[in-house]
Amino acid sequence: MRNDIPAPNNPAITALLKSNEMRTLMHQRGAAAQAIYRDVVARRTGRLAASASVDTFIEGDRWCTRLTVGARYAASHEYGTDDGDVGIRAGAHDLNVVLNQLGQL
């Protein structure tokens, strides 16, 4: 989104980006991402969906949100595996689905 608001060294923009209201908005967006992930991820045991967590933190001059998937096998599920022989398994790319669905909200 383009705008003509001078962001660098603008105290009003900096105050807005670090406000409690912005933290709440970012946490809500993260919670939406978590809900989408839990909805789209494959659930054989439910551990992968249950391991998704959201936290907010300040990075630079603004609040950010991070969705973390903490199951031991989360990376192999997301990106796939290759045993170097014939055992190639494609990744699920569930996090891309989450981003695409968040962009449509």
mmCIF file of N, CA, C and O in Angstrom:
data_model
loop_
_atom_site.group_PDB
_atom_site.id
_atom_site.type_symbol
_atom_site.label_atom_id
_atom_site.label_comp_id
_atom_site.label_asym_id
_atom_site.label_seq_id
_atom_site.Cartn_x
_atom_site.Cartn_y
_atom_site.Cartn_z
ATOM 1 N N MET A 1 0.836 -1.158 0.000
ATOM 2 C CA MET A 1 0.000 0.000 0.000
ATOM 3 C C MET A 1 0.894 1.238 0.000
ATOM 4 O O MET A 1 1.782 1.364 0.816
ATOM 5 N N ARG A 2 0.656 2.126 -0.895
ATOM 6 C CA ARG A 2 1.437 3.362 -0.976
ATOM 7 C C ARG A 2 0.722 4.468 -0.213
ATOM 8 O O ARG A 2 -0.492 4.551 -0.214
ATOM 9 N N ASN A 3 1.529 5.318 0.397
ATOM 10 C CA ASN A 3 0.982 6.508 1.053
ATOM 11 C C ASN A 3 2.013 7.621 0.970
ATOM 12 O O ASN A 3 3.159 7.389 0.607
ATOM 13 N N ASP A 4 1.605 8.808 1.313
ATOM 14 C CA ASP A 4 2.499 9.963 1.268
ATOM 15 C C ASP A 4 2.820 10.477 2.666
ATOM 16 O O ASP A 4 3.175 11.640 2.837
ATOM 17 N N ILE A 5 2.699 9.628 3.663
ATOM 18 C CA ILE A 5 2.999 10.020 5.036
ATOM 19 C C ILE A 5 4.489 9.822 5.267
ATOM 20 O O ILE A 5 5.000 8.721 5.090
ATOM 21 N N PRO A 6 5.211 10.858 5.657
ATOM 22 C CA PRO A 6 6.647 10.706 5.892
ATOM 23 C C PRO A 6 6.901 9.896 7.161
ATOM 24 O O PRO A 6 6.765 10.406 8.266
ATOM 25 N N ALA A 7 7.247 8.631 7.020
ATOM 26 C CA ALA A 7 7.412 7.744 8.168
ATOM 27 C C ALA A 7 8.725 7.948 8.920
ATOM 28 O O ALA A 7 8.721 7.947 10.139
ATOM 29 N N PRO A 8 9.864 8.108 8.243
ATOM 30 C CA PRO A 8 11.110 8.243 9.010
ATOM 31 C C PRO A 8 11.090 9.497 9.876
ATOM 32 O O PRO A 8 10.749 10.587 9.430
ATOM 33 N N ASN A 9 11.437 9.315 11.137
ATOM 34 C CA ASN A 9 11.526 10.413 12.103
ATOM 35 C C ASN A 9 10.201 11.126 12.330
ATOM 36 O O ASN A 9 10.183 12.286 12.729
ATOM 37 N N ASN A 10 9.087 10.478 12.055
ATOM 38 C CA ASN A 10 7.773 11.066 12.312
ATOM 39 C C ASN A 10 7.303 10.553 13.671
ATOM 40 O O ASN A 10 6.935 9.384 13.801
ATOM 41 N N PRO A 11 7.290 11.372 14.699
ATOM 42 C CA PRO A 11 6.945 10.889 16.036
ATOM 43 C C PRO A 11 5.524 10.353 16.149
ATOM 44 O O PRO A 11 5.261 9.449 16.942
ATOM 45 N N ALA A 12 4.603 10.886 15.360
ATOM 46 C CA ALA A 12 3.222 10.396 15.417
ATOM 47 C C ALA A 12 3.138 8.971 14.888
ATOM 48 O O ALA A 12 2.468 8.115 15.482
ATOM 49 N N ILE A 13 3.818 8.691 13.786
ATOM 50 C CA ILE A 13 3.815 7.332 13.218
ATOM 51 C C ILE A 13 4.530 6.371 14.158
ATOM 52 O O ILE A 13 4.054 5.256 14.412
ATOM 53 N N THR A 14 5.657 6.796 14.710
ATOM 54 C CA THR A 14 6.396 5.939 15.639
ATOM 55 C C THR A 14 5.551 5.618 16.865
ATOM 56 O O THR A 14 5.510 4.476 17.314
ATOM 57 N N ALA A 15 4.858 6.615 17.403
ATOM 58 C CA ALA A 15 4.000 6.383 18.569
ATOM 59 C C ALA A 15 2.865 5.420 18.231
ATOM 60 O O ALA A 15 2.515 4.550 19.036
ATOM 61 N N LEU A 16 2.289 5.557 17.046
ATOM 62 C CA LEU A 16 1.218 4.657 16.623
ATOM 63 C C LEU A 16 1.725 3.230 16.488
ATOM 64 O O LEU A 16 1.090 2.286 16.962
ATOM 65 N N LEU A 17 2.888 3.054 15.856
ATOM 66 C CA LEU A 17 3.423 1.716 15.624
ATOM 67 C C LEU A 17 3.821 1.008 16.917
ATOM 68 O O LEU A 17 3.861 -0.217 16.967
ATOM 69 N N LYS A 18 4.125 1.768 17.966
ATOM 70 C CA LYS A 18 4.514 1.173 19.245
ATOM 71 C C LYS A 18 3.395 1.221 20.283
ATOM 72 O O LYS A 18 3.606 0.874 21.439
ATOM 73 N N SER A 19 2.203 1.589 19.882
ATOM 74 C CA SER A 19 1.096 1.733 20.832
ATOM 75 C C SER A 19 0.523 0.377 21.247
ATOM 76 O O SER A 19 0.715 -0.644 20.571
ATOM 77 N N ASN A 20 -0.195 0.376 22.365
ATOM 78 C CA ASN A 20 -0.857 -0.844 22.836
ATOM 79 C C ASN A 20 -1.950 -1.283 21.866
ATOM 80 O O ASN A 20 -2.206 -2.479 21.712
ATOM 81 N N GLU A 21 -2.591 -0.323 21.208
ATOM 82 C CA GLU A 21 -3.620 -0.665 20.225
ATOM 83 C C GLU A 21 -3.015 -1.439 19.052
ATOM 84 O O GLU A 21 -3.605 -2.401 18.563
ATOM 85 N N MET A 22 -1.814 -1.028 18.613
ATOM 86 C CA MET A 22 -1.150 -1.739 17.519
ATOM 87 C C MET A 22 -0.733 -3.138 17.962
ATOM 88 O O MET A 22 -0.837 -4.090 17.194
ATOM 89 N N ARG A 23 -0.294 -3.262 19.216
ATOM 90 C CA ARG A 23 0.066 -4.585 19.719
ATOM 91 C C ARG A 23 -1.159 -5.495 19.704
ATOM 92 O O ARG A 23 -1.079 -6.656 19.310
ATOM 93 N N THR A 24 -2.298 -4.970 20.132
ATOM 94 C CA THR A 24 -3.533 -5.744 20.121
ATOM 95 C C THR A 24 -3.916 -6.161 18.705
ATOM 96 O O THR A 24 -4.278 -7.323 18.468
ATOM 97 N N LEU A 25 -3.824 -5.230 17.760
ATOM 98 C CA LEU A 25 -4.134 -5.557 16.359
ATOM 99 C C LEU A 25 -3.205 -6.630 15.813
ATOM 100 O O LEU A 25 -3.639 -7.560 15.123
ATOM 101 N N MET A 26 -1.923 -6.510 16.121
ATOM 102 C CA MET A 26 -0.965 -7.502 15.628
ATOM 103 C C MET A 26 -1.217 -8.868 16.264
ATOM 104 O O MET A 26 -1.113 -9.899 15.594
ATOM 105 N N HIS A 27 -1.564 -8.881 17.546
ATOM 106 C CA HIS A 27 -1.863 -10.158 18.191
ATOM 107 C C HIS A 27 -3.123 -10.787 17.593
ATOM 108 O O HIS A 27 -3.176 -12.009 17.384
ATOM 109 N N GLN A 28 -4.122 -9.975 17.284
ATOM 110 C CA GLN A 28 -5.333 -10.494 16.646
ATOM 111 C C GLN A 28 -5.026 -11.097 15.287
ATOM 112 O O GLN A 28 -5.571 -12.146 14.926
ATOM 113 N N ARG A 29 -4.157 -10.435 14.521
ATOM 114 C CA ARG A 29 -3.777 -10.970 13.211
ATOM 115 C C ARG A 29 -3.014 -12.282 13.367
ATOM 116 O O ARG A 29 -3.218 -13.223 12.619
ATOM 117 N N GLY A 30 -2.161 -12.343 14.369
ATOM 118 C CA GLY A 30 -1.438 -13.586 14.646
ATOM 119 C C GLY A 30 -2.370 -14.703 15.078
ATOM 120 O O GLY A 30 -2.200 -15.858 14.682
ATOM 121 N N ALA A 31 -3.360 -14.373 15.894
ATOM 122 C CA ALA A 31 -4.340 -15.380 16.320
ATOM 123 C C ALA A 31 -5.146 -15.887 15.127
ATOM 124 O O ALA A 31 -5.481 -17.076 15.053
ATOM 125 N N ALA A 32 -5.438 -14.995 14.177
ATOM 126 C CA ALA A 32 -6.137 -15.422 12.955
ATOM 127 C C ALA A 32 -5.254 -16.373 12.156
ATOM 128 O O ALA A 32 -5.721 -17.396 11.641
ATOM 129 N N ALA A 33 -3.964 -16.066 12.064
ATOM 130 C CA ALA A 33 -3.028 -16.949 11.349
ATOM 131 C C ALA A 33 -2.949 -18.312 12.033
ATOM 132 O O ALA A 33 -2.935 -19.357 11.373
ATOM 133 N N GLN A 34 -2.913 -18.308 13.358
ATOM 134 C CA GLN A 34 -2.880 -19.560 14.111
ATOM 135 C C GLN A 34 -4.128 -20.394 13.848
ATOM 136 O O GLN A 34 -4.044 -21.609 13.632
ATOM 137 N N ALA A 35 -5.283 -19.755 13.840
ATOM 138 C CA ALA A 35 -6.539 -20.469 13.590
ATOM 139 C C ALA A 35 -6.568 -21.045 12.174
ATOM 140 O O ALA A 35 -7.002 -22.188 11.969
ATOM 141 N N ILE A 36 -6.100 -20.270 11.205
ATOM 142 C CA ILE A 36 -6.052 -20.761 9.824
ATOM 143 C C ILE A 36 -5.109 -21.946 9.733
ATOM 144 O O ILE A 36 -5.427 -22.965 9.120
ATOM 145 N N TYR A 37 -3.929 -21.839 10.360
ATOM 146 C CA TYR A 37 -2.962 -22.945 10.319
ATOM 147 C C TYR A 37 -3.566 -24.202 10.937
ATOM 148 O O TYR A 37 -3.457 -25.288 10.358
ATOM 149 N N ARG A 38 -4.182 -24.053 12.075
ATOM 150 C CA ARG A 38 -4.772 -25.220 12.733
ATOM 151 C C ARG A 38 -5.891 -25.828 11.899
ATOM 152 O O ARG A 38 -6.158 -27.024 11.993
ATOM 153 N N ASP A 39 -6.519 -25.022 11.065
ATOM 154 C CA ASP A 39 -7.591 -25.519 10.209
ATOM 155 C C ASP A 39 -7.042 -26.260 8.987
ATOM 156 O O ASP A 39 -7.619 -27.262 8.573
ATOM 157 N N VAL A 40 -5.939 -25.772 8.402
ATOM 158 C CA VAL A 40 -5.470 -26.353 7.138
ATOM 159 C C VAL A 40 -4.425 -27.454 7.304
ATOM 160 O O VAL A 40 -4.250 -28.265 6.392
ATOM 161 N N VAL A 41 -3.732 -27.515 8.440
ATOM 162 C CA VAL A 41 -2.667 -28.504 8.597
ATOM 163 C C VAL A 41 -3.261 -29.905 8.737
ATOM 164 O O VAL A 41 -4.342 -30.085 9.294
ATOM 165 N N ALA A 42 -2.547 -30.880 8.189
ATOM 166 C CA ALA A 42 -2.986 -32.278 8.294
ATOM 167 C C ALA A 42 -2.977 -32.698 9.764
ATOM 168 O O ALA A 42 -2.057 -32.362 10.506
ATOM 169 N N ARG A 43 -3.990 -33.442 10.177
ATOM 170 C CA ARG A 43 -4.118 -33.817 11.578
ATOM 171 C C ARG A 43 -4.224 -35.319 11.750
ATOM 172 O O ARG A 43 -5.310 -35.854 11.879
ATOM 173 N N ARG A 44 -3.097 -35.973 11.755
ATOM 174 C CA ARG A 44 -3.125 -37.393 12.075
ATOM 175 C C ARG A 44 -3.169 -37.580 13.590
ATOM 176 O O ARG A 44 -3.982 -38.311 14.108
ATOM 177 N N THR A 45 -2.282 -36.884 14.278
ATOM 178 C CA THR A 45 -2.266 -36.972 15.743
ATOM 179 C C THR A 45 -2.731 -35.666 16.390
ATOM 180 O O THR A 45 -3.092 -35.660 17.556
ATOM 181 N N GLY A 46 -2.683 -34.567 15.672
ATOM 182 C CA GLY A 46 -3.065 -33.276 16.215
ATOM 183 C C GLY A 46 -1.924 -32.514 16.867
ATOM 184 O O GLY A 46 -2.078 -31.376 17.285
ATOM 185 N N ARG A 47 -0.738 -33.140 16.965
ATOM 186 C CA ARG A 47 0.401 -32.481 17.617
ATOM 187 C C ARG A 47 0.900 -31.267 16.856
ATOM 188 O O ARG A 47 1.290 -30.267 17.452
ATOM 189 N N LEU A 48 0.923 -31.358 15.537
ATOM 190 C CA LEU A 48 1.427 -30.253 14.717
ATOM 191 C C LEU A 48 0.523 -29.033 14.866
ATOM 192 O O LEU A 48 1.004 -27.917 15.098
ATOM 193 N N ALA A 49 -0.773 -29.229 14.777
ATOM 194 C CA ALA A 49 -1.716 -28.119 14.938
ATOM 195 C C ALA A 49 -1.646 -27.548 16.349
ATOM 196 O O ALA A 49 -1.661 -26.323 16.538
ATOM 197 N N ALA A 50 -1.519 -28.406 17.339
ATOM 198 C CA ALA A 50 -1.473 -27.948 18.726
ATOM 199 C C ALA A 50 -0.182 -27.205 19.050
ATOM 200 O O ALA A 50 -0.150 -26.387 19.972
ATOM 201 N N SER A 51 0.878 -27.458 18.295
ATOM 202 C CA SER A 51 2.168 -26.828 18.599
ATOM 203 C C SER A 51 2.271 -25.398 18.074
ATOM 204 O O SER A 51 3.224 -24.696 18.385
ATOM 205 N N ALA A 52 1.302 -24.946 17.296
ATOM 206 C CA ALA A 52 1.341 -23.580 16.752
ATOM 207 C C ALA A 52 1.069 -22.573 17.860
ATOM 208 O O ALA A 52 0.107 -22.704 18.606
ATOM 209 N N SER A 53 1.948 -21.586 17.969
ATOM 210 C CA SER A 53 1.770 -20.543 18.989
ATOM 211 C C SER A 53 2.092 -19.178 18.390
ATOM 212 O O SER A 53 2.802 -19.069 17.396
ATOM 213 N N VAL A 54 1.563 -18.144 19.025
ATOM 214 C CA VAL A 54 1.711 -16.771 18.532
ATOM 215 C C VAL A 54 2.321 -15.911 19.627
ATOM 216 O O VAL A 54 1.958 -16.046 20.797
ATOM 217 N N ASP A 55 3.262 -15.060 19.250
ATOM 218 C CA ASP A 55 3.767 -14.064 20.190
ATOM 219 C C ASP A 55 3.977 -12.741 19.464
ATOM 220 O O ASP A 55 4.138 -12.707 18.248
ATOM 221 N N THR A 56 3.908 -11.667 20.220
ATOM 222 C CA THR A 56 4.151 -10.332 19.676
ATOM 223 C C THR A 56 5.413 -9.783 20.308
ATOM 224 O O THR A 56 5.738 -10.097 21.460
ATOM 225 N N PHE A 57 6.129 -8.972 19.549
ATOM 226 C CA PHE A 57 7.391 -8.407 20.016
ATOM 227 C C PHE A 57 7.665 -7.130 19.234
ATOM 228 O O PHE A 57 7.117 -6.932 18.153
ATOM 229 N N ILE A 58 8.500 -6.287 19.799
ATOM 230 C CA ILE A 58 8.896 -5.065 19.096
ATOM 231 C C ILE A 58 10.172 -5.348 18.324
ATOM 232 O O ILE A 58 11.148 -5.850 18.878
ATOM 233 N N GLU A 59 10.136 -5.043 17.042
ATOM 234 C CA GLU A 59 11.311 -5.157 16.178
ATOM 235 C C GLU A 59 11.517 -3.793 15.542
ATOM 236 O O GLU A 59 10.671 -3.316 14.785
ATOM 237 N N GLY A 60 12.626 -3.151 15.867
ATOM 238 C CA GLY A 60 12.873 -1.822 15.330
ATOM 239 C C GLY A 60 11.899 -0.824 15.923
ATOM 240 O O GLY A 60 11.882 -0.596 17.126
ATOM 241 N N ASP A 61 11.046 -0.278 15.077
ATOM 242 C CA ASP A 61 10.127 0.771 15.526
ATOM 243 C C ASP A 61 8.668 0.339 15.532
ATOM 244 O O ASP A 61 7.776 1.164 15.529
ATOM 245 N N ARG A 62 8.398 -0.985 15.545
ATOM 246 C CA ARG A 62 6.997 -1.420 15.461
ATOM 247 C C ARG A 62 6.785 -2.780 16.109
ATOM 248 O O ARG A 62 7.715 -3.544 16.312
ATOM 249 N N TRP A 63 5.507 -3.053 16.398
ATOM 250 C CA TRP A 63 5.108 -4.362 16.900
ATOM 251 C C TRP A 63 5.065 -5.351 15.742
ATOM 252 O O TRP A 63 4.633 -5.022 14.649
ATOM 253 N N CYS A 64 5.514 -6.559 16.006
ATOM 254 C CA CYS A 64 5.476 -7.641 15.015
ATOM 255 C C CYS A 64 4.822 -8.858 15.665
ATOM 256 O O CYS A 64 4.765 -8.966 16.884
ATOM 257 N N THR A 65 4.366 -9.763 14.843
ATOM 258 C CA THR A 65 3.763 -11.009 15.304
ATOM 259 C C THR A 65 4.495 -12.177 14.672
ATOM 260 O O THR A 65 4.859 -12.125 13.503
ATOM 261 N N ARG A 66 4.706 -13.229 15.459
ATOM 262 C CA ARG A 66 5.382 -14.415 14.945
ATOM 263 C C ARG A 66 4.522 -15.634 15.238
ATOM 264 O O ARG A 66 4.082 -15.848 16.373
ATOM 265 N N LEU A 67 4.266 -16.420 14.209
ATOM 266 C CA LEU A 67 3.586 -17.710 14.353
ATOM 267 C C LEU A 67 4.664 -18.778 14.343
ATOM 268 O O LEU A 67 5.432 -18.878 13.380
ATOM 269 N N THR A 68 4.750 -19.540 15.418
ATOM 270 C CA THR A 68 5.770 -20.575 15.545
ATOM 271 C C THR A 68 5.095 -21.934 15.596
ATOM 272 O O THR A 68 4.121 -22.114 16.325
ATOM 273 N N VAL A 69 5.635 -22.864 14.815
ATOM 274 C CA VAL A 69 5.150 -24.245 14.856
ATOM 275 C C VAL A 69 6.258 -25.061 15.496
ATOM 276 O O VAL A 69 7.359 -25.148 14.954
ATOM 277 N N GLY A 70 5.987 -25.625 16.674
ATOM 278 C CA GLY A 70 7.051 -26.184 17.485
ATOM 279 C C GLY A 70 7.202 -27.689 17.499
ATOM 280 O O GLY A 70 8.022 -28.197 18.246
ATOM 281 N N ALA A 71 6.445 -28.421 16.726
ATOM 282 C CA ALA A 71 6.612 -29.874 16.713
ATOM 283 C C ALA A 71 7.965 -30.228 16.092
ATOM 284 O O ALA A 71 8.461 -29.529 15.206
ATOM 285 N N ARG A 72 8.579 -31.315 16.556
ATOM 286 C CA ARG A 72 9.908 -31.724 16.065
ATOM 287 C C ARG A 72 9.932 -31.918 14.556
ATOM 288 O O ARG A 72 10.943 -31.662 13.911
ATOM 289 N N TYR A 73 8.868 -32.367 13.987
ATOM 290 C CA TYR A 73 8.829 -32.698 12.566
ATOM 291 C C TYR A 73 8.184 -31.597 11.725
ATOM 292 O O TYR A 73 7.839 -31.815 10.567
ATOM 293 N N ALA A 74 8.025 -30.399 12.274
ATOM 294 C CA ALA A 74 7.348 -29.314 11.561
ATOM 295 C C ALA A 74 8.078 -28.926 10.277
ATOM 296 O O ALA A 74 7.451 -28.715 9.240
ATOM 297 N N ALA A 75 9.402 -28.847 10.314
ATOM 298 C CA ALA A 75 10.159 -28.440 9.127
ATOM 299 C C ALA A 75 10.037 -29.486 8.017
ATOM 300 O O ALA A 75 9.845 -29.132 6.843
ATOM 301 N N SER A 76 10.140 -30.760 8.363
ATOM 302 C CA SER A 76 10.020 -31.790 7.333
ATOM 303 C C SER A 76 8.611 -31.849 6.765
ATOM 304 O O SER A 76 8.421 -32.118 5.581
ATOM 305 N N HIS A 77 7.608 -31.559 7.584
ATOM 306 C CA HIS A 77 6.232 -31.517 7.084
ATOM 307 C C HIS A 77 6.062 -30.338 6.131
ATOM 308 O O HIS A 77 5.469 -30.471 5.062
ATOM 309 N N GLU A 78 6.589 -29.180 6.519
ATOM 310 C CA GLU A 78 6.417 -27.964 5.725
ATOM 311 C C GLU A 78 7.209 -27.994 4.421
ATOM 312 O O GLU A 78 6.699 -27.641 3.364
ATOM 313 N N TYR A 79 8.482 -28.421 4.490
ATOM 314 C CA TYR A 79 9.370 -28.314 3.329
ATOM 315 C C TYR A 79 9.618 -29.632 2.603
ATOM 316 O O TYR A 79 10.166 -29.629 1.510
ATOM 317 N N GLY A 80 9.245 -30.753 3.199
ATOM 318 C CA GLY A 80 9.461 -32.043 2.562
ATOM 319 C C GLY A 80 10.770 -32.667 2.992
ATOM 320 O O GLY A 80 11.562 -32.068 3.714
ATOM 321 N N THR A 81 10.991 -33.888 2.512
ATOM 322 C CA THR A 81 12.217 -34.623 2.857
ATOM 323 C C THR A 81 12.747 -35.351 1.629
ATOM 324 O O THR A 81 12.011 -35.626 0.684
ATOM 325 N N ASP A 82 14.036 -35.635 1.683
ATOM 326 C CA ASP A 82 14.701 -36.404 0.625
ATOM 327 C C ASP A 82 15.762 -37.246 1.305
ATOM 328 O O ASP A 82 16.697 -36.716 1.903
ATOM 329 N N ASP A 83 15.640 -38.580 1.215
ATOM 330 C CA ASP A 83 16.608 -39.444 1.873
ATOM 331 C C ASP A 83 17.835 -39.718 1.006
ATOM 332 O O ASP A 83 18.698 -40.498 1.368
ATOM 333 N N GLY A 84 17.936 -39.063 -0.155
ATOM 334 C CA GLY A 84 19.091 -39.244 -1.034
ATOM 335 C C GLY A 84 18.942 -40.416 -1.976
ATOM 336 O O GLY A 84 19.787 -40.648 -2.830
ATOM 337 N N ASP A 85 17.876 -41.173 -1.852
ATOM 338 C CA ASP A 85 17.650 -42.340 -2.699
ATOM 339 C C ASP A 85 16.319 -42.144 -3.421
ATOM 340 O O ASP A 85 16.179 -41.255 -4.223
ATOM 341 N N VAL A 86 15.344 -42.951 -3.124
ATOM 342 C CA VAL A 86 14.047 -42.846 -3.792
ATOM 343 C C VAL A 86 12.964 -42.275 -2.888
ATOM 344 O O VAL A 86 11.845 -42.065 -3.330
ATOM 345 N N GLY A 87 13.284 -42.033 -1.642
ATOM 346 C CA GLY A 87 12.290 -41.577 -0.674
ATOM 347 C C GLY A 87 12.132 -40.065 -0.639
ATOM 348 O O GLY A 87 12.521 -39.432 0.325
ATOM 349 N N ILE A 88 11.568 -39.493 -1.680
ATOM 350 C CA ILE A 88 11.332 -38.052 -1.725
ATOM 351 C C ILE A 88 9.881 -37.792 -1.342
ATOM 352 O O ILE A 88 8.961 -38.377 -1.906
ATOM 353 N N ARG A 89 9.696 -36.906 -0.365
ATOM 354 C CA ARG A 89 8.347 -36.548 0.071
ATOM 355 C C ARG A 89 8.191 -35.037 -0.053
ATOM 356 O O ARG A 89 8.978 -34.283 0.494
ATOM 357 N N ALA A 90 7.189 -34.620 -0.790
ATOM 358 C CA ALA A 90 6.952 -33.191 -1.015
ATOM 359 C C ALA A 90 6.467 -32.530 0.267
ATOM 360 O O ALA A 90 5.809 -33.151 1.103
ATOM 361 N N GLY A 91 6.783 -31.260 0.404
ATOM 362 C CA GLY A 91 6.332 -30.490 1.552
ATOM 363 C C GLY A 91 4.877 -30.080 1.412
ATOM 364 O O GLY A 91 4.339 -29.996 0.305
ATOM 365 N N ALA A 92 4.241 -29.797 2.536
ATOM 366 C CA ALA A 92 2.827 -29.416 2.522
ATOM 367 C C ALA A 92 2.632 -27.933 2.239
ATOM 368 O O ALA A 92 1.591 -27.534 1.720
ATOM 369 N N HIS A 93 3.600 -27.088 2.593
ATOM 370 C CA HIS A 93 3.541 -25.637 2.371
ATOM 371 C C HIS A 93 2.299 -25.004 2.995
ATOM 372 O O HIS A 93 1.681 -24.120 2.411
ATOM 373 N N ASP A 94 1.961 -25.458 4.194
ATOM 374 C CA ASP A 94 0.789 -24.929 4.899
ATOM 375 C C ASP A 94 0.960 -23.462 5.278
ATOM 376 O O ASP A 94 -0.010 -22.707 5.301
ATOM 377 N N LEU A 95 2.186 -23.039 5.583
ATOM 378 C CA LEU A 95 2.400 -21.643 5.979
ATOM 379 C C LEU A 95 2.146 -20.687 4.821
ATOM 380 O O LEU A 95 1.667 -19.569 5.029
ATOM 381 N N ASN A 96 2.422 -21.113 3.593
ATOM 382 C CA ASN A 96 2.073 -20.281 2.428
ATOM 383 C C ASN A 96 0.562 -20.150 2.291
ATOM 384 O O ASN A 96 0.064 -19.082 1.927
ATOM 385 N N VAL A 97 -0.148 -21.218 2.581
ATOM 386 C CA VAL A 97 -1.612 -21.171 2.544
ATOM 387 C C VAL A 97 -2.116 -20.165 3.575
ATOM 388 O O VAL A 97 -3.020 -19.369 3.298
ATOM 389 N N VAL A 98 -1.505 -20.172 4.757
ATOM 390 C CA VAL A 98 -1.895 -19.225 5.813
ATOM 391 C C VAL A 98 -1.684 -17.794 5.333
ATOM 392 O O VAL A 98 -2.568 -16.935 5.461
ATOM 393 N N LEU A 99 -0.517 -17.507 4.756
ATOM 394 C CA LEU A 99 -0.250 -16.149 4.260
ATOM 395 C C LEU A 99 -1.240 -15.731 3.180
ATOM 396 O O LEU A 99 -1.728 -14.604 3.176
ATOM 397 N N ASN A 100 -1.530 -16.642 2.260
ATOM 398 C CA ASN A 100 -2.483 -16.326 1.196
ATOM 399 C C ASN A 100 -3.872 -16.045 1.753
ATOM 400 O O ASN A 100 -4.551 -15.103 1.309
ATOM 401 N N GLN A 101 -4.302 -16.825 2.730
ATOM 402 C CA GLN A 101 -5.625 -16.612 3.319
ATOM 403 C C GLN A 101 -5.666 -15.342 4.172
ATOM 404 O O GLN A 101 -6.673 -14.647 4.190
ATOM 405 N N LEU A 102 -4.567 -15.019 4.846
ATOM 406 C CA LEU A 102 -4.510 -13.779 5.610
ATOM 407 C C LEU A 102 -4.610 -12.568 4.674
ATOM 408 O O LEU A 102 -5.222 -11.562 5.015
ATOM 409 N N GLY A 103 -4.013 -12.683 3.498
ATOM 410 C CA GLY A 103 -4.064 -11.594 2.543
ATOM 411 C C GLY A 103 -5.459 -11.345 1.993
ATOM 412 O O GLY A 103 -5.746 -10.262 1.474
ATOM 413 N N GLN A 104 -6.341 -12.324 2.109
ATOM 414 C CA GLN A 104 -7.704 -12.177 1.610
ATOM 415 C C GLN A 104 -8.662 -11.653 2.674
ATOM 416 O O GLN A 104 -9.828 -11.387 2.371
ATOM 417 N N LEU A 105 -8.205 -11.518 3.921
ATOM 418 C CA LEU A 105 -9.084 -11.018 4.989
ATOM 419 C C LEU A 105 -9.269 -9.535 4.893
ATOM 420 O O LEU A 105 -8.477 -8.787 4.478
#
